[in-house]
PDB file of C-alpha atoms in Angstrom:
ATOM      1  CA  MET A   1      26.945  91.331  14.457  1.00 63.00           C
ATOM      2  CA  THR A   2      27.541  94.148  16.858  1.00 86.00           C
ATOM      3  CA  GLU A   3      24.161  93.343  18.508  1.00 89.00           C
ATOM      4  CA  GLU A   4      25.018  89.661  18.449  1.00 94.00           C
ATOM      5  CA  LEU A   5      28.354  90.310  20.218  1.00 94.00           C
ATOM      6  CA  LYS A   6      26.655  92.588  22.766  1.00 94.00           C
ATOM      7  CA  GLN A   7      24.301  89.747  23.890  1.00 94.00           C
ATOM      8  CA  GLN A   8      27.241  87.353  24.039  1.00 95.00           C
ATOM      9  CA  ILE A   9      28.955  89.932  26.357  1.00 96.00           C
ATOM     10  CA  ARG A  10      25.839  90.344  28.478  1.00 95.00           C
ATOM     11  CA  LEU A  11      25.321  86.536  28.714  1.00 95.00           C
ATOM     12  CA  PHE A  12      28.951  86.133  29.793  1.00 94.00           C
ATOM     13  CA  TRP A  13      28.831  88.817  32.585  1.00 95.00           C
ATOM     14  CA  ASP A  14      25.465  87.268  33.826  1.00 93.00           C
ATOM     15  CA  ARG A  15      26.974  83.904  34.065  1.00 91.00           C
ATOM     16  CA  TYR A  16      30.271  85.155  35.565  1.00 88.00           C
ATOM     17  CA  PRO A  17      30.073  88.203  37.583  1.00 84.00           C
ATOM     18  CA  CYS A  18      33.367  89.969  37.949  1.00 82.00           C
ATOM     19  CA  ALA A  19      35.660  88.258  40.326  1.00 81.00           C
ATOM     20  CA  ALA A  20      32.831  86.350  42.108  1.00 82.00           C
ATOM     21  CA  ASP A  21      34.913  83.228  42.159  1.00 84.00           C
ATOM     22  CA  ARG A  22      37.308  84.970  44.675  1.00 87.00           C
ATOM     23  CA  SER A  23      35.078  84.144  47.425  1.00 88.00           C
ATOM     24  CA  ASN A  24      33.774  80.857  48.899  1.00 89.00           C
ATOM     25  CA  GLN A  25      31.238  82.483  51.049  1.00 90.00           C
ATOM     26  CA  GLU A  26      27.307  82.209  50.132  1.00 93.00           C
ATOM     27  CA  ARG A  27      26.621  84.338  47.346  1.00 91.00           C
ATOM     28  CA  TYR A  28      24.893  87.737  48.068  1.00 93.00           C
ATOM     29  CA  SER A  29      25.604  87.306  51.891  1.00 95.00           C
ATOM     30  CA  LYS A  30      27.338  90.277  53.629  1.00 96.00           C
ATOM     31  CA  THR A  31      30.506  88.049  54.292  1.00 96.00           C
ATOM     32  CA  TYR A  32      30.575  87.343  50.531  1.00 95.00           C
ATOM     33  CA  PHE A  33      30.732  91.030  49.670  1.00 95.00           C
ATOM     34  CA  GLU A  34      33.165  91.851  52.434  1.00 95.00           C
ATOM     35  CA  GLU A  35      35.648  89.148  51.249  1.00 95.00           C
ATOM     36  CA  LEU A  36      35.453  90.239  47.609  1.00 95.00           C
ATOM     37  CA  ALA A  37      35.934  93.905  48.553  1.00 95.00           C
ATOM     38  CA  GLN A  38      38.961  93.168  50.619  1.00 95.00           C
ATOM     39  CA  LYS A  39      40.503  91.107  47.951  1.00 95.00           C
ATOM     40  CA  ARG A  40      39.557  93.740  45.215  1.00 95.00           C
ATOM     41  CA  TYR A  41      41.451  96.502  46.754  1.00 97.00           C
ATOM     42  CA  LEU A  42      44.411  94.158  47.828  1.00 97.00           C
ATOM     43  CA  ILE A  43      44.837  93.222  44.207  1.00 97.00           C
ATOM     44  CA  GLU A  44      43.850  96.559  42.523  1.00 97.00           C
ATOM     45  CA  PRO A  45      44.973  99.135  45.108  1.00 98.00           C
ATOM     46  CA  GLU A  46      45.292 101.609  42.311  1.00 98.00           C
ATOM     47  CA  ILE A  47      41.492 102.167  42.327  1.00 98.00           C
ATOM     48  CA  ILE A  48      41.543 104.111  45.646  1.00 98.00           C
ATOM     49  CA  SER A  49      43.885 106.912  44.593  1.00 97.00           C
ATOM     50  CA  PHE A  50      42.686 107.013  41.085  1.00 98.00           C
ATOM     51  CA  ALA A  51      38.815 107.304  42.047  1.00 99.00           C
ATOM     52  CA  GLN A  52      39.297 109.585  45.115  1.00 98.00           C
ATOM     53  CA  PHE A  53      35.912 108.569  46.418  1.00 98.00           C
ATOM     54  CA  ASP A  54      35.881 110.988  49.385  1.00 97.00           C
ATOM     55  CA  HIS A  55      36.317 113.986  46.745  1.00 97.00           C
ATOM     56  CA  TYR A  56      32.831 113.700  45.517  1.00 97.00           C
ATOM     57  CA  ARG A  57      30.602 114.120  48.421  1.00 98.00           C
ATOM     58  CA  GLY A  58      27.410 115.856  47.574  1.00 98.00           C
ATOM     59  CA  ARG A  59      28.270 115.659  43.820  1.00 98.00           C
ATOM     60  CA  ASP A  60      26.529 113.812  41.054  1.00 99.00           C
ATOM     61  CA  VAL A  61      28.417 110.732  40.029  1.00 99.00           C
ATOM     62  CA  LEU A  62      27.808 108.254  37.400  1.00 99.00           C
ATOM     63  CA  GLU A  63      29.426 104.871  37.264  1.00 99.00           C
ATOM     64  CA  VAL A  64      29.282 103.140  34.008  1.00 99.00           C
ATOM     65  CA  GLY A  65      29.468  99.486  34.618  1.00 98.00           C
ATOM     66  CA  VAL A  66      28.993  98.840  38.440  1.00 98.00           C
ATOM     67  CA  GLY A  67      29.832  95.118  38.190  1.00 95.00           C
ATOM     68  CA  PRO A  68      29.393  93.480  41.622  1.00 93.00           C
ATOM     69  CA  GLY A  69      29.170  96.991  43.224  1.00 96.00           C
ATOM     70  CA  HIS A  70      32.345  97.500  45.067  1.00 97.00           C
ATOM     71  CA  ASP A  71      33.309 100.996  43.815  1.00 98.00           C
ATOM     72  CA  PHE A  72      29.576 101.773  43.627  1.00 98.00           C
ATOM     73  CA  ARG A  73      29.372 101.066  47.410  1.00 98.00           C
ATOM     74  CA  GLN A  74      32.394 103.481  47.871  1.00 98.00           C
ATOM     75  CA  TRP A  75      30.577 106.406  46.049  1.00 99.00           C
ATOM     76  CA  VAL A  76      27.508 105.927  48.040  1.00 99.00           C
ATOM     77  CA  ALA A  77      29.233 105.602  51.480  1.00 98.00           C
ATOM     78  CA  ALA A  78      31.414 108.798  50.655  1.00 98.00           C
ATOM     79  CA  GLY A  79      28.098 110.691  50.279  1.00 98.00           C
ATOM     80  CA  ALA A  80      28.080 111.158  46.369  1.00 99.00           C
ATOM     81  CA  ASN A  81      24.790 111.394  44.609  1.00 99.00           C
ATOM     82  CA  ALA A  82      25.547 107.989  42.892  1.00 99.00           C
ATOM     83  CA  TYR A  83      23.972 106.618  39.847  1.00 99.00           C
ATOM     84  CA  GLY A  84      24.908 103.415  38.255  1.00 99.00           C
ATOM     85  CA  ILE A  85      24.340 101.402  35.283  1.00 99.00           C
ATOM     86  CA  ASP A  86      25.444  97.917  33.977  1.00 98.00           C
ATOM     87  CA  PHE A  87      24.656  95.937  30.918  1.00 96.00           C
ATOM     88  CA  SER A  88      24.326  92.830  33.098  1.00 96.00           C
ATOM     89  CA  SER A  89      21.162  92.197  35.202  1.00 96.00           C
ATOM     90  CA  GLU A  90      23.265  90.022  37.486  1.00 96.00           C
ATOM     91  CA  ALA A  91      25.432  92.985  38.154  1.00 96.00           C
ATOM     92  CA  ILE A  92      22.422  95.190  39.108  1.00 97.00           C
ATOM     93  CA  HIS A  93      21.246  92.264  41.517  1.00 96.00           C
ATOM     94  CA  HIS A  94      24.718  91.974  42.985  1.00 96.00           C
ATOM     95  CA  THR A  95      24.991  95.918  43.507  1.00 97.00           C
ATOM     96  CA  THR A  96      21.447  96.049  44.907  1.00 97.00           C
ATOM     97  CA  ALA A  97      22.011  93.310  47.473  1.00 97.00           C
ATOM     98  CA  TYR A  98      25.443  94.663  48.344  1.00 97.00           C
ATOM     99  CA  LEU A  99      24.041  98.148  49.377  1.00 98.00           C
ATOM    100  CA  GLN A 100      21.158  96.647  51.292  1.00 98.00           C
ATOM    101  CA  HIS A 101      23.619  94.757  53.439  1.00 97.00           C
ATOM    102  CA  PHE A 102      25.262  98.137  54.294  1.00 96.00           C
ATOM    103  CA  GLY A 103      22.097 100.245  54.579  1.00 97.00           C
ATOM    104  CA  LEU A 104      22.993 102.400  51.817  1.00 98.00           C
ATOM    105  CA  ASN A 105      20.894 104.009  49.221  1.00 97.00           C
ATOM    106  CA  ALA A 106      21.988 105.070  45.798  1.00 98.00           C
ATOM    107  CA  LYS A 107      19.969 107.687  43.684  1.00 98.00           C
ATOM    108  CA  GLU A 108      19.465 105.000  40.946  1.00 98.00           C
ATOM    109  CA  ILE A 109      20.904 101.811  39.729  1.00 98.00           C
ATOM    110  CA  LYS A 110      19.626 100.300  36.490  1.00 98.00           C
ATOM    111  CA  ILE A 111      20.501  98.216  33.339  1.00 98.00           C
ATOM    112  CA  GLY A 112      21.977 100.375  30.613  1.00 97.00           C
ATOM    113  CA  ASP A 113      24.347 100.403  27.659  1.00 97.00           C
ATOM    114  CA  ALA A 114      27.617 102.246  27.732  1.00 98.00           C
ATOM    115  CA  GLU A 115      27.147 103.087  24.030  1.00 98.00           C
ATOM    116  CA  ASN A 116      23.746 104.695  24.749  1.00 98.00           C
ATOM    117  CA  LEU A 117      23.734 106.156  28.235  1.00 98.00           C
ATOM    118  CA  PRO A 118      19.997 106.721  29.545  1.00 98.00           C
ATOM    119  CA  TYR A 119      20.841 110.313  30.805  1.00 98.00           C
ATOM    120  CA  PRO A 120      20.578 113.847  29.396  1.00 98.00           C
ATOM    121  CA  ALA A 121      23.566 115.870  28.189  1.00 98.00           C
ATOM    122  CA  ASP A 122      25.676 117.809  30.760  1.00 98.00           C
ATOM    123  CA  ARG A 123      24.104 115.907  33.802  1.00 98.00           C
ATOM    124  CA  PHE A 124      27.149 114.609  35.905  1.00 99.00           C
ATOM    125  CA  ASP A 125      29.982 116.125  37.948  1.00 99.00           C
ATOM    126  CA  LEU A 126      31.930 112.910  37.550  1.00 99.00           C
ATOM    127  CA  VAL A 127      31.718 109.901  35.120  1.00 99.00           C
ATOM    128  CA  TYR A 128      33.739 106.895  36.316  1.00 99.00           C
ATOM    129  CA  SER A 129      34.223 103.503  34.785  1.00 99.00           C
ATOM    130  CA  TRP A 130      36.879 101.114  35.946  1.00 98.00           C
ATOM    131  CA  GLY A 131      37.729  98.254  33.443  1.00 97.00           C
ATOM    132  CA  VAL A 132      34.373  98.422  31.365  1.00 98.00           C
ATOM    133  CA  LEU A 133      34.527 100.235  28.232  1.00 98.00           C
ATOM    134  CA  HIS A 134      37.113  97.921  26.637  1.00 98.00           C
ATOM    135  CA  HIS A 135      34.162  95.325  26.870  1.00 97.00           C
ATOM    136  CA  THR A 136      31.739  97.163  24.697  1.00 97.00           C
ATOM    137  CA  PRO A 137      32.276  96.669  20.819  1.00 97.00           C
ATOM    138  CA  ASP A 138      32.275 100.453  19.996  1.00 97.00           C
ATOM    139  CA  THR A 139      34.566 101.906  22.580  1.00 98.00           C
ATOM    140  CA  GLN A 140      34.837 105.209  20.837  1.00 98.00           C
ATOM    141  CA  LYS A 141      31.015 105.567  21.030  1.00 98.00           C
ATOM    142  CA  ALA A 142      31.033 104.781  24.729  1.00 98.00           C
ATOM    143  CA  LEU A 143      33.638 107.491  25.213  1.00 99.00           C
ATOM    144  CA  SER A 144      31.506 109.884  23.511  1.00 99.00           C
ATOM    145  CA  GLU A 145      28.623 109.103  25.561  1.00 99.00           C
ATOM    146  CA  ILE A 146      30.469 109.542  28.813  1.00 99.00           C
ATOM    147  CA  VAL A 147      31.647 112.845  27.669  1.00 99.00           C
ATOM    148  CA  ARG A 148      28.124 113.868  26.530  1.00 99.00           C
ATOM    149  CA  VAL A 149      26.565 113.283  29.897  1.00 99.00           C
ATOM    150  CA  CYS A 150      29.300 115.030  31.783  1.00 99.00           C
ATOM    151  CA  GLN A 151      28.925 118.712  32.762  1.00 99.00           C
ATOM    152  CA  PRO A 152      31.104 121.116  31.067  1.00 98.00           C
ATOM    153  CA  GLY A 153      34.170 121.415  33.466  1.00 98.00           C
ATOM    154  CA  GLY A 154      33.312 117.837  34.758  1.00 99.00           C
ATOM    155  CA  ILE A 155      35.730 115.074  34.941  1.00 99.00           C
ATOM    156  CA  CYS A 156      35.799 111.591  33.506  1.00 99.00           C
ATOM    157  CA  LYS A 157      37.897 108.724  34.899  1.00 99.00           C
ATOM    158  CA  VAL A 158      38.232 105.370  33.127  1.00 99.00           C
ATOM    159  CA  MET A 159      40.468 102.453  33.117  1.00 99.00           C
ATOM    160  CA  PHE A 160      41.327 100.634  29.911  1.00 99.00           C
ATOM    161  CA  TYR A 161      43.564  97.624  29.455  1.00 99.00           C
ATOM    162  CA  HIS A 162      46.876  98.297  28.001  1.00 99.00           C
ATOM    163  CA  ARG A 163      47.960  96.238  25.032  1.00 98.00           C
ATOM    164  CA  ASN A 164      51.574  97.010  25.317  1.00 98.00           C
ATOM    165  CA  SER A 165      52.002  95.490  28.624  1.00 99.00           C
ATOM    166  CA  LEU A 166      53.633  92.631  30.371  1.00 98.00           C
ATOM    167  CA  TYR A 167      50.382  90.968  31.163  1.00 98.00           C
ATOM    168  CA  ALA A 168      49.354  91.003  27.454  1.00 99.00           C
ATOM    169  CA  PHE A 169      52.755  89.533  26.660  1.00 98.00           C
ATOM    170  CA  TYR A 170      52.010  86.656  29.174  1.00 98.00           C
ATOM    171  CA  LEU A 171      48.771  86.072  27.384  1.00 98.00           C
ATOM    172  CA  TRP A 172      50.553  85.919  24.050  1.00 98.00           C
ATOM    173  CA  LEU A 173      53.058  83.319  25.546  1.00 98.00           C
ATOM    174  CA  LYS A 174      50.336  81.118  26.794  1.00 97.00           C
ATOM    175  CA  TYR A 175      47.751  81.353  23.962  1.00 98.00           C
ATOM    176  CA  ALA A 176      49.955  82.072  20.936  1.00 98.00           C
ATOM    177  CA  LEU A 177      53.517  81.107  21.295  1.00 98.00           C
ATOM    178  CA  LEU A 178      53.034  77.940  23.439  1.00 97.00           C
ATOM    179  CA  LYS A 179      50.145  76.901  21.159  1.00 97.00           C
ATOM    180  CA  GLY A 180      52.292  77.064  18.020  1.00 98.00           C
ATOM    181  CA  ARG A 181      50.814  80.059  16.663  1.00 97.00           C
ATOM    182  CA  PRO A 182      53.327  82.999  17.321  1.00 97.00           C
ATOM    183  CA  TRP A 183      52.015  84.976  14.479  1.00 98.00           C
ATOM    184  CA  GLN A 184      48.885  85.948  16.340  1.00 98.00           C
ATOM    185  CA  SER A 185      48.756  89.411  18.029  1.00 98.00           C
ATOM    186  CA  PHE A 186      48.561  90.511  21.680  1.00 98.00           C
ATOM    187  CA  GLY A 187      45.039  91.829  20.759  1.00 98.00           C
ATOM    188  CA  TRP A 188      43.917  88.634  19.162  1.00 98.00           C
ATOM    189  CA  CYS A 189      44.770  86.737  22.345  1.00 98.00           C
ATOM    190  CA  ILE A 190      43.032  89.258  24.490  1.00 98.00           C
ATOM    191  CA  GLY A 191      39.835  89.342  22.359  1.00 98.00           C
ATOM    192  CA  HIS A 192      39.599  85.511  22.359  1.00 97.00           C
ATOM    193  CA  PHE A 193      40.739  84.393  25.732  1.00 97.00           C
ATOM    194  CA  LEU A 194      40.437  87.179  28.217  1.00 97.00           C
ATOM    195  CA  GLU A 195      37.020  87.645  29.929  1.00 95.00           C
ATOM    196  CA  SER A 196      34.030  88.287  27.786  1.00 95.00           C
ATOM    197  CA  PRO A 197      34.078  87.725  24.052  1.00 95.00           C
ATOM    198  CA  GLY A 198      35.799  90.468  22.106  1.00 96.00           C
ATOM    199  CA  THR A 199      37.590  92.166  24.995  1.00 98.00           C
ATOM    200  CA  GLN A 200      39.801  94.840  23.622  1.00 98.00           C
ATOM    201  CA  ALA A 201      42.970  96.538  24.900  1.00 99.00           C
ATOM    202  CA  PHE A 202      44.619  99.836  23.506  1.00 99.00           C
ATOM    203  CA  SER A 203      47.907 101.656  23.193  1.00 99.00           C
ATOM    204  CA  VAL A 204      48.486 105.014  24.646  1.00 99.00           C
ATOM    205  CA  THR A 205      48.454 106.430  21.253  1.00 99.00           C
ATOM    206  CA  GLU A 206      45.122 104.990  20.294  1.00 99.00           C
ATOM    207  CA  VAL A 207      43.518 106.310  23.402  1.00 99.00           C
ATOM    208  CA  ARG A 208      44.856 109.822  22.824  1.00 99.00           C
ATOM    209  CA  LYS A 209      43.520 109.724  19.231  1.00 99.00           C
ATOM    210  CA  MET A 210      40.140 108.789  20.446  1.00 99.00           C
ATOM    211  CA  LEU A 211      40.050 111.491  23.096  1.00 99.00           C
ATOM    212  CA  ASN A 212      41.300 114.097  20.477  1.00 98.00           C
ATOM    213  CA  ARG A 213      37.983 113.513  18.626  1.00 98.00           C
ATOM    214  CA  LEU A 214      35.970 114.689  21.566  1.00 99.00           C
ATOM    215  CA  PRO A 215      35.676 118.044  23.444  1.00 99.00           C
ATOM    216  CA  VAL A 216      37.968 117.201  26.245  1.00 99.00           C
ATOM    217  CA  GLN A 217      41.333 118.303  27.926  1.00 99.00           C
ATOM    218  CA  ILE A 218      43.351 115.312  28.640  1.00 99.00           C
ATOM    219  CA  ILE A 219      44.720 115.233  32.179  1.00 99.00           C
ATOM    220  CA  LYS A 220      46.552 112.097  32.131  1.00 98.00           C
ATOM    221  CA  ILE A 221      46.953 108.746  30.289  1.00 99.00           C
ATOM    222  CA  SER A 222      49.078 106.614  32.568  1.00 99.00           C
ATOM    223  CA  PRO A 223      49.828 103.022  32.307  1.00 99.00           C
ATOM    224  CA  THR A 224      50.376 101.416  35.625  1.00 98.00           C
ATOM    225  CA  LEU A 225      52.142  98.119  36.670  1.00 98.00           C
ATOM    226  CA  THR A 226      49.748  95.722  38.332  1.00 98.00           C
ATOM    227  CA  TYR A 227      49.531  92.647  40.403  1.00 98.00           C
ATOM    228  CA  TYR A 228      48.863  90.860  37.042  1.00 98.00           C
ATOM    229  CA  ASP A 229      51.990  92.206  35.329  1.00 98.00           C
ATOM    230  CA  LEU A 230      54.282  91.345  38.382  1.00 98.00           C
ATOM    231  CA  LEU A 231      52.768  87.807  38.700  1.00 98.00           C
ATOM    232  CA  LYS A 232      52.253  88.342  42.494  1.00 97.00           C
ATOM    233  CA  ASN A 233      50.164  85.221  42.860  1.00 95.00           C
ATOM    234  CA  ARG A 234      53.143  83.061  41.498  1.00 96.00           C
ATOM    235  CA  SER A 235      56.320  81.581  43.233  1.00 97.00           C
ATOM    236  CA  ALA A 236      59.253  83.946  44.402  1.00 97.00           C
ATOM    237  CA  PRO A 237      61.493  83.092  41.596  1.00 97.00           C
ATOM    238  CA  ILE A 238      58.726  83.920  39.028  1.00 96.00           C
ATOM    239  CA  ARG A 239      57.861  87.127  40.803  1.00 97.00           C
ATOM    240  CA  ALA A 240      61.482  88.225  40.768  1.00 98.00           C
ATOM    241  CA  PHE A 241      61.672  87.440  37.009  1.00 96.00           C
ATOM    242  CA  ALA A 242      58.540  89.549  36.319  1.00 98.00           C
ATOM    243  CA  TRP A 243      59.871  92.421  38.538  1.00 98.00           C
ATOM    244  CA  LEU A 244      63.189  92.181  36.489  1.00 98.00           C
ATOM    245  CA  LEU A 245      61.475  92.245  33.141  1.00 97.00           C
ATOM    246  CA  SER A 246      59.269  95.203  34.104  1.00 98.00           C
ATOM    247  CA  PHE A 247      62.482  97.250  35.110  1.00 97.00           C
ATOM    248  CA  LEU A 248      64.138  96.453  32.052  1.00 97.00           C
ATOM    249  CA  LEU A 249      61.183  97.460  29.916  1.00 97.00           C
ATOM    250  CA  GLY A 250      60.535 100.712  31.622  1.00 97.00           C
ATOM    251  CA  GLY A 251      58.294 100.003  34.620  1.00 97.00           C
ATOM    252  CA  ASN A 252      54.812 101.532  34.412  1.00 98.00           C
ATOM    253  CA  ARG A 253      55.377 101.987  30.750  1.00 98.00           C
ATOM    254  CA  VAL A 254      54.551  98.239  30.493  1.00 98.00           C
ATOM    255  CA  GLY A 255      51.635  98.162  33.098  1.00 99.00           C
ATOM    256  CA  TRP A 256      48.425  96.465  32.358  1.00 99.00           C
ATOM    257  CA  PHE A 257      46.036  99.145  33.612  1.00 99.00           C
ATOM    258  CA  MET A 258      45.835 102.491  31.760  1.00 99.00           C
ATOM    259  CA  LEU A 259      44.476 105.106  34.062  1.00 99.00           C
ATOM    260  CA  ILE A 260      42.782 107.893  32.006  1.00 99.00           C
ATOM    261  CA  GLU A 261      41.336 111.012  33.307  1.00 99.00           C
ATOM    262  CA  PHE A 262      40.058 114.046  31.334  1.00 99.00           C
ATOM    263  CA  GLN A 263      38.000 117.158  31.649  1.00 99.00           C
ATOM    264  CA  LYS A 264      34.941 118.123  29.571  1.00 99.00           C
ATOM    265  CA  LYS A 265      35.633 121.685  27.985  1.00 98.00           C
ATOM    266  CA  ASN A 266      33.376 124.400  28.772  1.00 93.00           C
TER     267      ASN A 266
END
């Protein structure tokens, strides 16, 4: 069943590359990538401060799940020795074309499985994965793998979807309450209707438990309010309602993105 689900996930991302529908430019053109990148960092500005691309010049960096290549381009442009994998062949094609348009050369880009990383232990200074590991069936195994390939003293930075968030609540309203099935959980709605089949989202407690099974020192597990929680693509009254709701529920505590950073123990 797990392998069947993995193939469904692969087919989804081959068919629908991440956020590719945000551009009307010719696919794989330079203007296509430029428009997608501009929109990505406008909608998800958290990436820049979290990744700290400029801090890893000359360091060995692995990105697990390069997607269409936006963050991977940043690693390469910043001078990191950048290695990237993705489960989707379309993602590899996107990223390769992206780098070619900007005259950039990575150390390596190839197809790979987050649950079985094709690298030796203690290999990288940084392992980075933005919004990817919650799509693989065995997220605990994927976490174990990124820790395995990280050097002792090295850093891992990942983003997971946060189940106890406003955006998850909106999904529940849309796919459970308004469909006459209010007994369904936030997790059920996310797994059935968000992105690839079986998408997961976690609580802070669940992430902490997963990391406590590994030889790491937790630096932070920080939910963060996002564009999606605050409904920034909606009308002013709806945006005001979302802001008020977020304020009453604790601000970042109910954010959709969970920014997670930890260090592999020596």
